[in-house]
């Protein structure tokens, strides 16, 4: 795997100060560097682009930009849009690369409105409840998947 795009949705720019009892104390920048360190340590060679937006339309545009691009994996934490956005679901369905949805928190243990995940229907897998390590888990899973599906 060479190229990975990680998209983080609304309010994830506030990590570190936003509800730390749920999302922890790491900022998004910390999470990026933790992920890159773990990838390096595990000799997983790839370039990772990080994109964050609070806007549904910008996220849809970013997903659409993957059409014809040579990105191998999309990792997406759509934040609250996971539970509401048919537009992001449709955009995810329109691209054919590997897609993994990540949530920092274990949403099934939280309010009922977080149990329904529309955007997950457009992804190949969902990883949740692992905190910052979820992003590394998503990216590294593709390396192991390749080995075991040969
Ligand atoms: C989240 C879970 C969502 O329900 C919430 O709206 C978020 C963060 C998570 O990473 O746990 O913004 O996606």
Tab-separated table of N, CA and C and ligand atoms in Angstrom:
chain	number	residue	atom	x	y	z
A	1	UNK	N	0.844	-1.190	0.000
A	1	UNK	CA	0.000	0.000	0.000
A	1	UNK	C	0.886	1.249	0.000
A	2	UNK	N	0.625	2.154	-0.900
A	2	UNK	CA	1.497	3.327	-1.004
A	2	UNK	C	0.854	4.612	-0.500
A	3	UNK	N	-0.383	4.827	-0.924
A	3	UNK	CA	-0.989	6.124	-0.603
A	3	UNK	C	-2.279	5.969	0.198
A	4	UNK	N	-2.345	6.717	1.283
A	4	UNK	CA	-3.529	6.658	2.152
A	4	UNK	C	-4.039	8.087	2.351
A	5	UNK	N	-5.347	8.233	2.287
A	5	UNK	CA	-5.960	9.516	2.652
A	5	UNK	C	-6.782	9.295	3.920
A	6	UNK	N	-6.568	10.140	4.917
A	6	UNK	CA	-7.382	10.087	6.142
A	6	UNK	C	-8.239	11.349	6.185
A	7	UNK	N	-9.548	11.155	6.236
A	7	UNK	CA	-10.474	12.290	6.343
A	7	UNK	C	-11.080	12.298	7.748
A	8	UNK	N	-11.004	13.425	8.400
A	8	UNK	CA	-11.683	13.615	9.689
A	8	UNK	C	-12.745	14.697	9.543
A	9	UNK	N	-13.927	14.400	10.058
A	9	UNK	CA	-15.065	15.297	9.884
A	9	UNK	C	-15.223	16.316	11.001
A	10	UNK	N	-16.448	16.828	11.160
A	10	UNK	CA	-16.707	17.968	12.032
A	10	UNK	C	-16.340	17.743	13.494
A	11	UNK	N	-15.798	18.799	14.061
A	11	UNK	CA	-15.428	18.886	15.488
A	11	UNK	C	-14.203	18.052	15.860
A	12	UNK	N	-13.680	17.301	14.920
A	12	UNK	CA	-12.477	16.517	15.243
A	12	UNK	C	-11.246	17.421	15.288
A	13	UNK	N	-11.374	18.653	14.770
A	13	UNK	CA	-10.318	19.665	14.942
A	13	UNK	C	-10.219	20.124	16.403
A	14	UNK	N	-11.249	19.793	17.202
A	14	UNK	CA	-11.251	20.221	18.612
A	14	UNK	C	-10.723	19.147	19.560
A	15	UNK	N	-10.246	18.041	18.993
A	15	UNK	CA	-9.739	16.976	19.871
A	15	UNK	C	-8.646	17.524	20.782
A	16	UNK	N	-8.624	17.026	21.997
A	16	UNK	CA	-7.659	17.537	22.984
A	16	UNK	C	-8.392	18.342	24.034
A	17	UNK	N	-9.384	19.128	23.561
A	17	UNK	CA	-10.166	19.914	24.523
A	17	UNK	C	-11.637	19.486	24.517
A	18	UNK	N	-12.064	18.850	23.435
A	18	UNK	CA	-13.477	18.483	23.296
A	18	UNK	C	-13.788	17.202	24.077
A	19	UNK	N	-14.676	17.281	25.029
A	19	UNK	CA	-15.114	16.111	25.809
A	19	UNK	C	-13.976	15.093	26.020
A	20	UNK	N	-12.920	15.508	26.738
A	20	UNK	CA	-11.756	14.611	26.879
A	20	UNK	C	-12.079	13.281	27.565
A	21	UNK	N	-13.163	13.273	28.376
A	21	UNK	CA	-13.536	12.016	29.047
A	21	UNK	C	-14.016	10.974	28.025
A	22	UNK	N	-14.430	11.446	26.844
A	22	UNK	CA	-14.867	10.512	25.781
A	22	UNK	C	-13.766	10.327	24.739
A	23	UNK	N	-13.180	11.454	24.307
A	23	UNK	CA	-12.263	11.389	23.159
A	23	UNK	C	-10.783	11.433	23.553
A	24	UNK	N	-10.497	11.572	24.846
A	24	UNK	CA	-9.106	11.594	25.279
A	24	UNK	C	-8.482	12.977	25.161
A	25	UNK	N	-7.177	13.035	25.468
A	25	UNK	CA	-6.509	14.340	25.548
A	25	UNK	C	-5.634	14.634	24.338
A	26	UNK	N	-5.550	13.701	23.410
A	26	UNK	CA	-4.702	13.925	22.243
A	26	UNK	C	-5.370	14.866	21.244
A	27	UNK	N	-4.586	15.779	20.714
A	27	UNK	CA	-5.080	16.629	19.629
A	27	UNK	C	-5.024	15.817	18.337
A	28	UNK	N	-5.636	16.372	17.284
A	28	UNK	CA	-5.584	15.693	15.982
A	28	UNK	C	-4.136	15.625	15.488
A	29	UNK	N	-3.364	16.687	15.755
A	29	UNK	CA	-1.946	16.688	15.340
A	29	UNK	C	-1.180	15.581	16.074
A	30	UNK	N	-1.483	15.389	17.373
A	30	UNK	CA	-0.851	14.288	18.144
A	30	UNK	C	-1.204	12.943	17.523
A	31	UNK	N	-2.480	12.790	17.184
A	31	UNK	CA	-2.948	11.509	16.618
A	31	UNK	C	-2.233	11.227	15.302
A	32	UNK	N	-2.037	12.288	14.507
A	32	UNK	CA	-1.314	12.114	13.240
A	32	UNK	C	0.099	11.617	13.515
A	33	UNK	N	0.778	12.241	14.489
A	33	UNK	CA	2.177	11.826	14.708
A	33	UNK	C	2.248	10.450	15.367
A	34	UNK	N	1.286	10.098	16.230
A	34	UNK	CA	1.256	8.745	16.823
A	34	UNK	C	1.096	7.706	15.708
A	35	UNK	N	0.176	7.999	14.780
A	35	UNK	CA	-0.091	7.056	13.676
A	35	UNK	C	1.167	6.872	12.831
A	36	UNK	N	1.822	7.981	12.493
A	36	UNK	CA	3.018	7.890	11.643
A	36	UNK	C	4.139	7.139	12.357
A	37	UNK	N	4.291	7.373	13.654
A	37	UNK	CA	5.326	6.665	14.437
A	37	UNK	C	5.058	5.162	14.435
A	38	UNK	N	3.804	4.787	14.676
A	38	UNK	CA	3.461	3.354	14.712
A	38	UNK	C	3.669	2.703	13.349
A	39	UNK	N	3.349	3.440	12.287
A	39	UNK	CA	3.542	2.880	10.933
A	39	UNK	C	5.024	2.632	10.686
A	40	UNK	N	5.838	3.611	11.075
A	40	UNK	CA	7.286	3.498	10.876
A	40	UNK	C	7.834	2.314	11.690
A	41	UNK	N	7.421	2.266	12.958
A	41	UNK	CA	7.895	1.201	13.851
A	41	UNK	C	7.548	-0.180	13.303
A	42	UNK	N	6.405	-0.280	12.664
A	42	UNK	CA	5.962	-1.564	12.124
A	42	UNK	C	6.352	-1.750	10.659
A	43	UNK	N	7.217	-0.875	10.195
A	43	UNK	CA	7.747	-0.932	8.820
A	43	UNK	C	6.647	-0.996	7.764
A	44	UNK	N	5.599	-0.231	8.001
A	44	UNK	CA	4.540	-0.128	6.995
A	44	UNK	C	4.809	1.133	6.189
A	45	UNK	N	5.211	0.912	4.962
A	45	UNK	CA	5.639	2.030	4.129
A	45	UNK	C	4.459	2.612	3.366
A	46	UNK	N	4.144	3.850	3.642
A	46	UNK	CA	3.079	4.511	2.891
A	46	UNK	C	3.152	6.015	3.145
A	47	UNK	N	2.539	6.766	2.253
A	47	UNK	CA	2.413	8.194	2.521
A	47	UNK	C	0.972	8.439	2.959
A	48	UNK	N	0.818	9.270	3.961
A	48	UNK	CA	-0.523	9.517	4.497
A	48	UNK	C	-0.842	11.004	4.388
A	49	UNK	N	-1.939	11.295	3.692
A	49	UNK	CA	-2.439	12.684	3.655
A	49	UNK	C	-3.557	12.799	4.678
A	50	UNK	N	-3.495	13.854	5.491
A	50	UNK	CA	-4.534	14.083	6.511
A	50	UNK	C	-5.363	15.285	6.086
A	51	UNK	N	-6.687	15.115	6.131
A	51	UNK	CA	-7.598	16.187	5.733
A	51	UNK	C	-8.702	16.277	6.788
A	52	UNK	N	-8.960	17.491	7.255
A	52	UNK	CA	-10.061	17.671	8.225
A	52	UNK	C	-10.961	18.783	7.738
A	53	UNK	N	-12.271	18.568	7.844
A	53	UNK	CA	-13.208	19.637	7.509
A	53	UNK	C	-14.458	19.506	8.355
A	54	UNK	N	-15.025	20.670	8.671
A	54	UNK	CA	-16.310	20.680	9.388
A	54	UNK	C	-17.473	20.709	8.408
A	55	UNK	N	-17.149	20.765	7.127
A	55	UNK	CA	-18.182	20.970	6.121
A	55	UNK	C	-18.490	19.694	5.332
A	56	UNK	N	-19.768	19.357	5.285
A	56	UNK	CA	-20.202	18.150	4.573
A	56	UNK	C	-19.807	18.226	3.099
A	57	UNK	N	-20.001	19.406	2.488
A	57	UNK	CA	-19.727	19.511	1.041
A	57	UNK	C	-18.231	19.380	0.767
A	58	UNK	N	-17.390	19.920	1.650
A	58	UNK	CA	-15.931	19.765	1.441
A	58	UNK	C	-15.516	18.300	1.557
A	59	UNK	N	-16.170	17.588	2.444
A	59	UNK	CA	-15.838	16.154	2.593
A	59	UNK	C	-16.272	15.393	1.344
A	60	UNK	N	-17.465	15.711	0.842
A	60	UNK	CA	-17.939	15.075	-0.400
A	60	UNK	C	-16.967	15.387	-1.542
A	61	UNK	N	-16.552	16.655	-1.657
A	61	UNK	CA	-15.604	17.044	-2.726
A	61	UNK	C	-14.286	16.281	-2.595
A	62	UNK	N	-13.811	16.131	-1.364
A	62	UNK	CA	-12.526	15.434	-1.147
A	62	UNK	C	-12.658	13.962	-1.559
A	63	UNK	N	-13.776	13.348	-1.197
A	63	UNK	CA	-13.982	11.939	-1.585
A	63	UNK	C	-14.050	11.843	-3.115
A	64	UNK	N	-14.783	12.754	-3.739
A	64	UNK	CA	-14.885	12.737	-5.213
A	64	UNK	C	-13.524	12.918	-5.874
A	65	UNK	N	-12.633	13.663	-5.225
A	65	UNK	CA	-11.315	13.916	-5.827
A	65	UNK	C	-10.499	12.628	-5.926
A	66	UNK	N	-10.948	11.584	-5.247
A	66	UNK	CA	-10.225	10.305	-5.300
A	66	UNK	C	-10.515	9.537	-6.585
A	67	UNK	N	-11.556	9.951	-7.307
A	67	UNK	CA	-11.855	9.287	-8.585
A	67	UNK	C	-10.694	9.557	-9.527
A	68	UNK	N	-10.069	8.498	-9.982
A	68	UNK	CA	-8.974	8.695	-10.927
A	68	UNK	C	-7.656	9.015	-10.246
A	69	UNK	N	-7.662	9.228	-8.945
A	69	UNK	CA	-6.410	9.448	-8.222
A	69	UNK	C	-5.863	8.057	-7.864
A	70	UNK	N	-4.566	7.990	-7.558
A	70	UNK	CA	-4.027	6.655	-7.263
A	70	UNK	C	-3.871	6.403	-5.762
A	71	UNK	N	-4.858	6.797	-4.999
A	71	UNK	CA	-4.883	6.520	-3.556
A	71	UNK	C	-5.364	5.074	-3.354
A	72	UNK	N	-4.684	4.349	-2.451
A	72	UNK	CA	-5.013	2.932	-2.253
A	72	UNK	C	-6.047	2.709	-1.157
A	73	UNK	N	-6.067	3.610	-0.182
A	73	UNK	CA	-6.959	3.402	0.970
A	73	UNK	C	-7.490	4.741	1.471
A	74	UNK	N	-8.787	4.768	1.726
A	74	UNK	CA	-9.398	5.922	2.387
A	74	UNK	C	-9.806	5.496	3.798
A	75	UNK	N	-9.307	6.231	4.788
A	75	UNK	CA	-9.732	6.038	6.176
A	75	UNK	C	-10.560	7.272	6.518
A	76	UNK	N	-11.770	7.067	6.998
A	76	UNK	CA	-12.632	8.234	7.256
A	76	UNK	C	-13.303	8.140	8.624
A	77	UNK	N	-13.170	9.239	9.382
A	77	UNK	CA	-13.972	9.404	10.582
A	77	UNK	C	-14.917	10.569	10.279
A	78	UNK	N	-16.134	10.271	9.855
A	78	UNK	CA	-17.049	11.352	9.456
A	78	UNK	C	-17.649	12.112	10.637
A	79	UNK	N	-17.241	11.772	11.883
A	79	UNK	CA	-17.806	12.448	13.051
A	79	UNK	C	-19.318	12.285	13.054
A	80	UNK	N	-20.016	13.353	13.415
A	80	UNK	CA	-21.478	13.286	13.526
A	80	UNK	C	-22.161	13.008	12.181
A	81	UNK	N	-21.481	13.333	11.073
A	81	UNK	CA	-22.085	13.055	9.759
A	81	UNK	C	-22.290	11.559	9.522
A	82	UNK	N	-21.575	10.733	10.268
A	82	UNK	CA	-21.768	9.267	10.144
A	82	UNK	C	-23.227	8.906	10.324
A	83	UNK	N	-23.874	9.642	11.232
A	83	UNK	CA	-25.231	9.263	11.627
A	83	UNK	C	-26.307	9.902	10.752
A	84	UNK	N	-25.888	10.814	9.864
A	84	UNK	CA	-26.916	11.594	9.130
A	84	UNK	C	-26.685	11.731	7.625
A	85	UNK	N	-25.456	11.557	7.156
A	85	UNK	CA	-25.165	12.063	5.811
A	85	UNK	C	-25.319	11.044	4.681
A	86	UNK	N	-26.435	11.164	3.963
A	86	UNK	CA	-26.639	10.355	2.756
A	86	UNK	C	-25.672	10.840	1.666
A	87	UNK	N	-25.350	12.144	1.678
A	87	UNK	CA	-24.440	12.702	0.666
A	87	UNK	C	-23.043	12.077	0.778
A	88	UNK	N	-22.551	11.929	2.009
A	88	UNK	CA	-21.220	11.302	2.187
A	88	UNK	C	-21.308	9.808	1.856
A	89	UNK	N	-22.396	9.159	2.245
A	89	UNK	CA	-22.583	7.745	1.878
A	89	UNK	C	-22.536	7.582	0.354
A	90	UNK	N	-23.272	8.419	-0.368
A	90	UNK	CA	-23.308	8.296	-1.838
A	90	UNK	C	-21.930	8.534	-2.449
A	91	UNK	N	-21.192	9.505	-1.888
A	91	UNK	CA	-19.839	9.779	-2.401
A	91	UNK	C	-18.942	8.560	-2.164
A	92	UNK	N	-19.050	7.961	-0.984
A	92	UNK	CA	-18.234	6.773	-0.671
A	92	UNK	C	-18.554	5.633	-1.632
A	93	UNK	N	-19.848	5.497	-1.940
A	93	UNK	CA	-20.258	4.411	-2.841
A	93	UNK	C	-19.747	4.623	-4.258
A	94	UNK	N	-19.435	5.862	-4.596
A	94	UNK	CA	-19.036	6.160	-5.984
A	94	UNK	C	-17.546	5.926	-6.227
A	95	UNK	N	-16.788	5.628	-5.182
A	95	UNK	CA	-15.362	5.320	-5.411
A	95	UNK	C	-15.082	3.863	-5.037
A	96	UNK	N	-14.165	3.253	-5.795
A	96	UNK	CA	-14.036	1.789	-5.657
A	96	UNK	C	-12.803	1.337	-4.872
A	97	UNK	N	-12.046	2.257	-4.278
A	97	UNK	CA	-10.877	1.847	-3.490
A	97	UNK	C	-11.303	1.314	-2.107
A	98	UNK	N	-10.342	0.744	-1.358
A	98	UNK	CA	-10.635	0.265	0.002
A	98	UNK	C	-10.988	1.450	0.907
A	99	UNK	N	-12.016	1.266	1.734
A	99	UNK	CA	-12.493	2.353	2.607
A	99	UNK	C	-12.777	1.794	4.003
A	100	UNK	N	-12.197	2.415	4.995
A	100	UNK	CA	-12.443	1.977	6.381
A	100	UNK	C	-12.910	3.170	7.216
A	101	UNK	N	-14.030	2.963	7.912
A	101	UNK	CA	-14.534	4.024	8.800
A	101	UNK	C	-13.961	3.809	10.202
A	102	UNK	N	-13.511	4.897	10.799
A	102	UNK	CA	-12.920	4.841	12.148
A	102	UNK	C	-13.699	5.767	13.078
A	103	UNK	N	-13.950	5.298	14.282
A	103	UNK	CA	-14.474	6.163	15.351
A	103	UNK	C	-13.597	5.994	16.573
A	104	UNK	N	-13.265	7.107	17.200
A	104	UNK	CA	-12.434	7.059	18.399
A	104	UNK	C	-13.180	6.364	19.538
A	105	UNK	N	-14.453	6.715	19.686
A	105	UNK	CA	-15.246	6.178	20.803
A	105	UNK	C	-16.019	4.938	20.354
A	106	UNK	N	-16.470	4.185	21.348
A	106	UNK	CA	-17.277	2.980	21.092
A	106	UNK	C	-18.729	3.456	21.002
A	107	UNK	N	-19.156	3.808	19.801
A	107	UNK	CA	-20.442	4.504	19.660
A	107	UNK	C	-21.637	3.635	20.069
A	108	UNK	N	-21.466	2.320	19.993
A	108	UNK	CA	-22.589	1.445	20.361
A	108	UNK	C	-22.875	1.474	21.867
A	109	UNK	N	-21.901	1.974	22.621
A	109	UNK	CA	-22.104	2.098	24.076
A	109	UNK	C	-22.643	3.477	24.436
A	110	UNK	N	-22.851	4.319	23.417
A	110	UNK	CA	-23.268	5.701	23.678
A	110	UNK	C	-24.751	5.885	23.320
A	111	UNK	N	-25.169	7.140	23.118
A	111	UNK	CA	-26.586	7.425	22.860
A	111	UNK	C	-27.067	6.629	21.635
A	112	UNK	N	-28.361	6.317	21.650
A	112	UNK	CA	-28.918	5.494	20.583
A	112	UNK	C	-28.769	6.127	19.189
A	113	UNK	N	-28.825	7.483	19.123
A	113	UNK	CA	-28.728	8.116	17.797
A	113	UNK	C	-27.357	7.898	17.158
A	114	UNK	N	-26.361	7.483	17.954
A	114	UNK	CA	-25.032	7.215	17.388
A	114	UNK	C	-24.888	5.775	16.904
A	115	UNK	N	-25.908	4.955	17.148
A	115	UNK	CA	-25.788	3.542	16.769
A	115	UNK	C	-25.947	3.349	15.276
A	116	UNK	N	-26.749	4.222	14.668
A	116	UNK	CA	-26.992	4.104	13.232
A	116	UNK	C	-25.860	4.808	12.497
A	117	UNK	N	-25.224	4.106	11.578
A	117	UNK	CA	-24.117	4.719	10.830
A	117	UNK	C	-24.370	4.591	9.341
A	118	UNK	N	-24.883	5.651	8.763
A	118	UNK	CA	-25.176	5.641	7.323
A	118	UNK	C	-23.907	5.494	6.510
A	119	UNK	N	-22.871	6.254	6.849
A	119	UNK	CA	-21.646	6.276	6.039
A	119	UNK	C	-20.918	4.933	6.076
A	120	UNK	N	-21.085	4.192	7.178
A	120	UNK	CA	-20.422	2.887	7.286
A	120	UNK	C	-20.920	1.934	6.200
A	121	UNK	N	-22.140	2.183	5.706
A	121	UNK	CA	-22.692	1.336	4.647
A	121	UNK	C	-21.893	1.465	3.351
A	122	UNK	N	-21.135	2.555	3.241
A	122	UNK	CA	-20.311	2.761	2.044
A	122	UNK	C	-18.862	2.345	2.254
A	123	UNK	N	-18.566	1.749	3.414
A	123	UNK	CA	-17.171	1.359	3.723
A	123	UNK	C	-17.049	-0.162	3.795
A	124	UNK	N	-15.805	-0.645	3.739
A	124	UNK	CA	-15.567	-2.092	3.792
A	124	UNK	C	-15.516	-2.600	5.229
A	125	UNK	N	-15.163	-1.731	6.167
A	125	UNK	CA	-15.020	-2.149	7.560
A	125	UNK	C	-15.176	-0.935	8.465
A	126	UNK	N	-15.451	-1.214	9.732
A	126	UNK	CA	-15.552	-0.140	10.736
A	126	UNK	C	-14.690	-0.537	11.938
A	127	UNK	N	-13.893	0.421	12.405
A	127	UNK	CA	-13.073	0.198	13.602
A	127	UNK	C	-13.483	1.264	14.603
A	128	UNK	N	-13.905	0.850	15.793
A	128	UNK	CA	-14.282	1.881	16.753
A	128	UNK	C	-13.938	1.504	18.178
A	129	UNK	N	-13.735	2.543	18.993
A	129	UNK	CA	-13.494	2.324	20.414
A	129	UNK	C	-12.026	2.168	20.763
A	130	UNK	N	-11.138	2.295	19.791
A	130	UNK	CA	-9.703	2.134	20.074
A	130	UNK	C	-8.992	3.459	20.299
A	131	UNK	N	-9.743	4.550	20.296
A	131	UNK	CA	-9.097	5.865	20.455
A	131	UNK	C	-8.167	6.133	19.281
A	132	UNK	N	-7.055	6.873	19.541
A	132	UNK	CA	-6.147	7.282	18.469
A	132	UNK	C	-5.561	6.120	17.672
A	133	UNK	N	-5.448	4.950	18.317
A	133	UNK	CA	-4.837	3.784	17.665
A	133	UNK	C	-5.703	3.238	16.519
A	134	UNK	N	-6.961	3.652	16.475
A	134	UNK	CA	-7.868	3.181	15.422
A	134	UNK	C	-7.366	3.496	14.016
A	135	UNK	N	-6.718	4.669	13.864
A	135	UNK	CA	-6.238	5.063	12.524
A	135	UNK	C	-5.098	4.148	12.079
A	136	UNK	N	-4.155	3.880	13.013
A	136	UNK	CA	-3.057	2.959	12.701
A	136	UNK	C	-3.620	1.567	12.404
A	137	UNK	N	-4.583	1.138	13.211
A	137	UNK	CA	-5.180	-0.193	13.022
A	137	UNK	C	-5.795	-0.310	11.630
A	138	UNK	N	-6.491	0.738	11.215
A	138	UNK	CA	-7.122	0.720	9.889
A	138	UNK	C	-6.070	0.601	8.785
A	139	UNK	N	-5.017	1.406	8.872
A	139	UNK	CA	-4.009	1.421	7.801
A	139	UNK	C	-3.228	0.101	7.792
A	140	UNK	N	-2.808	-0.351	8.986
A	140	UNK	CA	-1.983	-1.565	9.029
A	140	UNK	C	-2.795	-2.804	8.647
A	141	UNK	N	-4.100	-2.782	8.895
A	141	UNK	CA	-4.927	-3.960	8.566
A	141	UNK	C	-4.828	-4.313	7.087
A	142	UNK	N	-4.635	-3.312	6.240
A	142	UNK	CA	-4.584	-3.565	4.792
A	142	UNK	C	-3.332	-4.344	4.405
A	143	UNK	N	-2.226	-4.098	5.147
A	143	UNK	CA	-0.982	-4.832	4.876
A	143	UNK	C	-1.186	-6.315	5.183
A	144	UNK	N	-1.805	-6.584	6.366
A	144	UNK	CA	-2.003	-7.980	6.770
A	144	UNK	C	-3.055	-8.648	5.896
A	145	UNK	N	-4.052	-7.892	5.499
A	145	UNK	CA	-5.108	-8.437	4.640
A	145	UNK	C	-4.479	-8.942	3.335
A	146	UNK	N	-3.566	-8.126	2.785
A	146	UNK	CA	-2.886	-8.504	1.535
A	146	UNK	C	-2.171	-9.835	1.709
A	147	UNK	N	-1.457	-9.990	2.855
A	147	UNK	CA	-0.664	-11.208	3.096
A	147	UNK	C	-1.564	-12.438	3.175
A	148	UNK	N	-2.712	-12.302	3.827
A	148	UNK	CA	-3.542	-13.478	4.075
A	148	UNK	C	-4.575	-13.763	2.994
A	149	UNK	N	-4.662	-12.903	1.997
A	149	UNK	CA	-5.638	-13.179	0.928
A	149	UNK	C	-4.936	-13.549	-0.372
A	150	UNK	N	-3.599	-13.739	-0.303
A	150	UNK	CA	-2.847	-14.135	-1.511
A	150	UNK	C	-3.217	-15.556	-1.914
B	1	LIG	C1	-17.013	10.088	16.574
B	1	LIG	C2	-18.368	9.589	17.099
B	1	LIG	C3	-19.514	10.471	16.607
B	1	LIG	O1	-20.741	10.007	17.124
B	1	LIG	C4	-19.299	11.903	17.062
B	1	LIG	O2	-20.318	12.735	16.541
B	1	LIG	C5	-17.961	12.414	16.709
B	1	LIG	C6	-16.797	11.548	16.927
B	1	LIG	C7	-15.844	9.279	17.170
B	1	LIG	O3	-14.750	9.355	16.592
B	1	LIG	O4	-15.991	8.614	18.180
B	1	LIG	O5	-17.787	13.568	16.335
B	1	LIG	O6	-16.986	9.922	15.173
